[in-house]
Amino acid sequence: MTTNQKPITNFIEKYFLHFNAAALVDAAKGYEDQLKKGSKMLVSLAGAMSTAELGKIFAEFIRKDKVQIISCTGANLEEDVMNLVAHSHYKRVPNYRDLTPQDEWDLLEKGLNRVTDTCIPEEEAFRRIQEHIVKIWKDAEAKGERYLPHEYMYKLLLSGVLEQYYEIDLKDSWMYAAAEKNLPIICPGWEDSTMGNIFASYVMKGELKASTMKSGIEYMTFLADWYTDNSKDGIGFFQIGGGIAGDFPICVVPMLYQDMERTDTPFWSYFCQISDSTTSYGSYSGAVPNEKITWGKLDINTPKFIIESDATIVAPLIFAYLLEM
């Protein structure tokens, strides 16, 4: 692209000059440098980024090979698919700060589960998926097969059984874009998601075995093998939010180095976090990147960035900048 074909790049480089705005530009350029030198990149998604419709730009980010592996919560894994099949039934609540307990109860009785200013419609979203995913789980178990949570979701999407429900343009689903590429996904703590709860209910009813779903330990070993095979030219870490989606995968480096005693394991080659957490509260999610040096995750010379801002604003801008490369 020529300079005049890069409106996002031109805008942020002209006006984002200080504080968190400048950190955004620095982080985007650092990410760009990683890709140009051949490094692979991990993006972690915490919070309700799928319900925030990050897929509108993240799907294209995936298609353009700007990310090679994703770590996300179970909620982000399923909520992108829920948005795909039930978007018209979502309800926006712009006055959510003013809701009373009775207002919240009324939403519950209507089957509307609220995420800040957006309500996910239980019947249209959860139940439309449940019927089909349960069949995939049971079919796998009948064949003596076991898969990771995201692999079951890929099977669901690629089978075409959900096409009858599509309510958004398929190109805006980041999960479908990832499924098409069979992109590696790490989904730690999947059990606390809606689909995880549903799976657990079938185990309790005796209709499924817990072992049909591969575990978090198996996710860690899956990631360890992937990291070992792909880290020759570096792997960067771009963290949206905090929590387990970031905490889990970043630990693979000290695990390989210290516990497996593979002392030739390279550190993460880039680190950026979009954070709204507070360091002084003792939170790991809010810790400055240098703290990760003491845990054997980042090197002294690893490029490190932290943008203390709203991920729903920052992430699309950075992704748009990188898509203009």
Coordinates of C-alpha atoms in Angstrom, one line a residue:
M1 CA 0.0 0.0 0.0
T2 CA 1.1 3.6 -0.7
T3 CA 1.0 6.1 2.2
N4 CA -2.2 7.7 1.0
Q5 CA -3.9 4.2 1.0
K6 CA -3.3 3.8 4.7
P7 CA -5.9 6.0 6.5
I8 CA -5.6 4.3 9.9
T9 CA -1.8 4.3 9.9
N10 CA -1.8 8.0 8.8
F11 CA -4.4 8.9 11.4
I12 CA -2.8 7.3 14.4
E13 CA 0.8 8.3 13.5
K14 CA -0.4 12.0 13.2
Y15 CA -2.6 12.2 16.3
F16 CA -1.6 9.4 18.7
L17 CA 1.5 11.1 20.0
H18 CA 1.6 10.7 23.8
F19 CA 0.7 8.5 26.8
N20 CA -1.5 5.4 26.0
A21 CA -2.0 6.7 22.4
A22 CA 1.7 6.7 21.8
A23 CA 2.0 3.2 23.4
L24 CA -0.6 2.0 21.0
V25 CA 1.5 3.2 18.0
D26 CA 4.7 1.8 19.4
A27 CA 3.1 -1.6 20.1
A28 CA 1.6 -1.8 16.6
K29 CA 5.0 -1.0 15.0
G30 CA 6.6 -3.6 17.3
Y31 CA 4.1 -6.2 16.1
E32 CA 4.8 -5.2 12.5
D33 CA 8.6 -5.6 13.1
Q34 CA 8.0 -9.1 14.4
L35 CA 6.0 -10.2 11.3
K36 CA 8.6 -8.6 9.0
K37 CA 11.4 -10.7 10.5
G38 CA 9.4 -13.9 10.2
S39 CA 8.3 -14.3 13.8
K40 CA 5.0 -16.0 14.6
M41 CA 2.4 -14.3 16.8
L42 CA 0.0 -15.5 19.5
V43 CA -3.1 -13.4 20.3
S44 CA -4.9 -14.0 23.5
L45 CA -8.5 -13.0 24.0
A46 CA -10.0 -12.4 27.4
G47 CA -13.2 -10.5 28.4
A48 CA -16.2 -10.5 26.1
M49 CA -14.4 -9.7 22.9
S50 CA -16.5 -12.0 20.7
T51 CA -19.7 -10.5 22.0
A52 CA -18.1 -7.1 21.3
E53 CA -18.0 -8.3 17.7
L54 CA -14.2 -8.2 17.4
G55 CA -14.7 -10.8 14.7
K56 CA -15.5 -8.1 12.2
I57 CA -11.8 -7.3 12.0
F58 CA -10.2 -10.2 13.7
A59 CA -11.5 -12.7 11.1
E60 CA -9.7 -10.7 8.4
F61 CA -6.6 -10.5 10.6
I62 CA -6.6 -14.4 10.7
R63 CA -7.2 -14.7 6.9
K64 CA -4.2 -12.4 6.2
D65 CA -1.9 -14.6 8.4
K66 CA -1.2 -11.9 11.0
V67 CA -1.7 -14.4 13.8
Q68 CA -0.5 -18.0 14.0
I69 CA -2.1 -19.2 17.2
I70 CA -4.9 -18.0 19.5
S71 CA -5.5 -18.4 23.2
C72 CA -9.0 -17.5 24.4
T73 CA -11.5 -18.2 27.1
G74 CA -14.3 -20.6 26.5
A75 CA -16.7 -17.7 26.4
N76 CA -14.9 -16.1 23.5
L77 CA -14.7 -19.5 21.7
E78 CA -18.5 -20.0 21.8
E79 CA -19.8 -16.4 21.8
D80 CA -18.4 -15.7 18.3
V81 CA -20.5 -18.7 17.1
M82 CA -23.5 -17.5 19.1
N83 CA -23.3 -14.2 17.4
L84 CA -23.1 -15.9 14.0
V85 CA -26.3 -17.8 14.6
A86 CA -28.4 -15.5 16.7
H87 CA -27.3 -11.9 16.0
S88 CA -30.7 -10.5 15.3
H89 CA -32.0 -11.7 18.7
Y90 CA -29.3 -9.9 20.7
K91 CA -30.6 -6.9 22.7
R92 CA -28.5 -3.8 23.4
V93 CA -29.0 -2.1 26.7
P94 CA -27.2 1.3 26.4
N95 CA -28.6 2.4 29.8
Y96 CA -27.2 -0.7 31.6
R97 CA -25.7 1.5 34.4
D98 CA -29.2 2.4 35.5
L99 CA -30.7 -1.1 35.7
T100 CA -32.3 -2.1 39.0
P101 CA -32.2 -5.6 40.4
Q102 CA -35.8 -6.0 39.2
D103 CA -34.7 -4.9 35.7
E104 CA -32.0 -7.5 35.7
W105 CA -34.5 -10.2 36.9
D106 CA -36.8 -9.2 34.0
L107 CA -34.0 -9.8 31.6
L108 CA -33.3 -13.2 33.1
E109 CA -37.0 -14.2 32.7
K110 CA -36.9 -13.2 29.1
G111 CA -33.9 -15.5 28.5
L112 CA -31.5 -12.5 28.0
N113 CA -28.1 -13.0 29.7
R114 CA -26.4 -9.6 30.0
V115 CA -22.8 -8.8 29.2
T116 CA -22.4 -5.1 30.0
D117 CA -24.5 -3.3 27.3
T118 CA -25.4 -6.5 25.3
C119 CA -27.8 -9.3 26.1
I120 CA -27.2 -12.8 24.7
P121 CA -30.5 -14.6 23.8
E122 CA -30.3 -17.9 25.6
E123 CA -32.8 -19.8 23.5
E124 CA -31.6 -18.7 20.1
A125 CA -27.9 -18.7 20.9
F126 CA -27.1 -21.5 23.4
R127 CA -29.8 -23.9 22.4
R128 CA -29.3 -23.7 18.6
I129 CA -25.7 -24.7 19.1
Q130 CA -26.4 -27.3 21.9
E131 CA -28.5 -29.7 19.8
H132 CA -25.7 -30.0 17.2
I133 CA -22.6 -29.9 19.4
V134 CA -24.0 -32.6 21.7
K135 CA -24.4 -34.9 18.7
I136 CA -20.8 -34.3 17.7
W137 CA -19.6 -35.1 21.2
K138 CA -21.6 -38.3 21.3
D139 CA -20.5 -39.4 17.9
A140 CA -16.9 -38.9 18.9
E141 CA -17.4 -40.9 22.1
A142 CA -19.1 -43.7 20.2
K143 CA -16.0 -44.0 18.0
G144 CA -13.7 -43.9 20.9
E145 CA -12.3 -40.5 19.8
R146 CA -11.3 -37.5 22.0
Y147 CA -10.7 -33.9 21.0
L148 CA -9.9 -30.5 22.4
P149 CA -12.8 -28.1 22.9
H150 CA -11.9 -25.9 19.9
E151 CA -11.6 -29.0 17.7
Y152 CA -15.2 -29.9 18.4
M153 CA -16.2 -26.3 17.6
Y154 CA -14.3 -26.5 14.3
K155 CA -16.1 -29.7 13.4
L156 CA -19.4 -28.0 14.2
L157 CA -18.7 -25.0 12.0
L158 CA -17.2 -27.0 9.1
S159 CA -20.0 -29.5 9.1
G160 CA -22.4 -26.9 7.7
V161 CA -25.2 -27.8 10.1
L162 CA -25.4 -24.2 11.4
E163 CA -25.8 -22.6 8.0
Q164 CA -29.6 -22.5 8.4
Y165 CA -29.2 -20.1 11.3
Y166 CA -26.5 -17.7 10.0
E167 CA -27.5 -14.1 10.8
I168 CA -24.3 -12.2 10.0
D169 CA -21.9 -12.3 7.1
L170 CA -19.7 -15.4 7.5
K171 CA -16.6 -13.3 6.8
D172 CA -17.2 -11.6 10.2
S173 CA -16.9 -14.8 12.2
W174 CA -13.3 -15.1 13.5
M175 CA -14.0 -18.7 14.6
Y176 CA -15.0 -19.7 11.1
A177 CA -11.9 -18.0 9.7
A178 CA -9.8 -19.9 12.2
A179 CA -11.6 -23.2 11.4
E180 CA -10.9 -22.8 7.7
K181 CA -7.2 -22.5 8.4
N182 CA -7.3 -25.1 11.2
L183 CA -5.5 -22.5 13.3
P184 CA -4.2 -23.8 16.6
I185 CA -6.3 -22.5 19.6
I186 CA -5.6 -22.8 23.3
C187 CA -8.7 -22.6 25.4
P188 CA -7.8 -22.9 29.1
G189 CA -10.5 -23.2 31.7
W190 CA -13.1 -24.1 29.0
E191 CA -15.1 -25.8 31.7
D192 CA -16.5 -22.6 33.1
S193 CA -18.1 -21.6 29.7
T194 CA -21.7 -22.3 28.8
M195 CA -20.7 -25.2 26.5
G196 CA -18.4 -26.4 29.3
N197 CA -21.3 -26.3 31.7
I198 CA -23.5 -28.1 29.2
F199 CA -20.9 -30.8 28.7
A200 CA -20.6 -31.3 32.4
S201 CA -24.4 -31.7 32.7
Y202 CA -24.3 -34.6 30.2
V203 CA -21.5 -36.2 32.2
M204 CA -23.5 -35.9 35.4
K205 CA -26.5 -37.5 33.6
G206 CA -24.4 -40.4 32.5
E207 CA -24.8 -39.5 28.8
L208 CA -21.1 -38.6 28.2
K209 CA -17.7 -39.5 29.7
A210 CA -15.6 -36.6 30.9
S211 CA -12.6 -38.2 29.1
T212 CA -14.3 -37.5 25.7
M213 CA -13.2 -33.9 26.1
K214 CA -9.4 -33.4 26.3
S215 CA -8.2 -31.6 29.3
G216 CA -6.3 -28.4 30.2
I217 CA -3.2 -30.4 30.8
E218 CA -3.5 -31.7 27.2
Y219 CA -3.9 -28.1 26.0
M220 CA -0.6 -27.3 27.8
T221 CA 1.3 -30.2 26.2
F222 CA -0.3 -29.3 22.8
L223 CA 1.0 -25.8 23.2
A224 CA 4.4 -27.0 24.4
D225 CA 4.8 -29.1 21.2
W226 CA 3.6 -26.2 19.0
Y227 CA 6.0 -23.7 20.7
T228 CA 8.9 -26.1 20.3
D229 CA 8.2 -26.6 16.6
N230 CA 7.6 -22.9 15.8
S231 CA 10.0 -20.8 17.9
K232 CA 13.1 -20.9 15.7
D233 CA 12.4 -17.3 14.4
G234 CA 10.6 -16.1 17.5
I235 CA 7.0 -16.1 18.8
G236 CA 5.4 -12.9 20.0
F237 CA 2.6 -12.5 22.5
F238 CA -0.2 -10.0 22.1
Q239 CA -2.5 -10.1 25.1
I240 CA -6.0 -8.6 25.1
G241 CA -7.1 -8.2 28.7
G242 CA -5.8 -10.4 31.5
G243 CA -7.0 -13.6 33.1
I244 CA -6.4 -17.2 32.1
A245 CA -6.3 -16.6 28.4
G246 CA -3.0 -14.8 28.9
D247 CA -1.7 -16.4 32.1
F248 CA -1.9 -20.0 30.8
P249 CA -0.1 -19.8 27.5
I250 CA 2.7 -17.5 28.5
C251 CA 3.8 -20.1 31.1
V252 CA 4.8 -22.5 28.4
V253 CA 8.2 -21.0 28.2
P254 CA 9.3 -21.4 31.8
M255 CA 7.7 -24.8 31.8
L256 CA 9.8 -25.9 28.9
Y257 CA 12.9 -24.2 30.2
Q258 CA 12.7 -25.0 33.9
D259 CA 10.6 -28.1 34.2
M260 CA 11.5 -29.9 31.0
E261 CA 15.1 -28.5 31.4
R262 CA 15.2 -27.5 27.7
T263 CA 17.5 -24.6 28.3
D264 CA 17.7 -23.7 24.6
T265 CA 14.0 -22.7 24.7
P266 CA 13.7 -19.1 23.4
F267 CA 11.8 -16.5 25.4
W268 CA 8.8 -14.9 23.9
S269 CA 10.2 -12.5 21.3
Y270 CA 7.6 -9.7 21.8
F271 CA 5.1 -8.8 24.4
C272 CA 2.1 -6.4 24.4
Q273 CA -0.8 -6.2 26.7
I274 CA -4.0 -4.1 26.5
S275 CA -4.8 -3.8 30.1
D276 CA -7.4 -2.3 32.4
S277 CA -6.1 -3.9 35.6
T278 CA -4.3 -2.1 38.4
T279 CA -0.7 -3.1 39.3
S280 CA -0.9 -2.0 42.9
Y281 CA -3.7 -4.4 43.7
G282 CA -1.2 -7.3 43.4
S283 CA -2.9 -8.7 40.2
Y284 CA -0.8 -10.6 37.7
S285 CA -3.0 -9.3 34.9
G286 CA -2.0 -5.7 35.9
A287 CA 1.7 -6.4 36.4
V288 CA 4.1 -4.4 34.3
P289 CA 5.8 -6.6 31.6
N290 CA 9.2 -6.5 33.4
E291 CA 7.8 -8.6 36.2
K292 CA 7.6 -11.4 33.7
I293 CA 11.4 -11.4 33.4
T294 CA 11.6 -12.7 37.0
W295 CA 9.4 -15.7 36.0
G296 CA 11.5 -16.6 33.0
K297 CA 8.9 -15.7 30.4
L298 CA 10.5 -12.6 28.8
D299 CA 14.1 -11.8 28.1
I300 CA 15.7 -8.5 29.1
N301 CA 15.7 -7.4 25.5
T302 CA 12.2 -8.6 24.6
P303 CA 10.2 -5.6 23.2
K304 CA 7.6 -4.9 25.8
F305 CA 4.5 -2.7 25.6
I306 CA 1.5 -2.1 27.8
I307 CA -1.5 0.0 26.7
E308 CA -3.8 0.9 29.7
S309 CA -7.0 1.4 27.9
D310 CA -10.2 -0.2 26.6
A311 CA -9.5 -3.3 24.4
T312 CA -12.6 -2.7 22.3
I313 CA -11.1 0.6 21.2
V314 CA -7.4 -0.3 21.0
A315 CA -7.4 -3.8 19.5
P316 CA -9.4 -2.9 16.3
L317 CA -7.1 0.1 15.7
I318 CA -3.9 -2.0 16.0
F319 CA -5.4 -4.8 13.8
A320 CA -6.4 -2.2 11.2
Y321 CA -2.9 -0.7 11.3
L322 CA -1.4 -4.1 10.7
L323 CA -3.8 -5.0 7.9
E324 CA -2.5 -1.9 6.1
M325 CA 1.1 -3.2 6.1

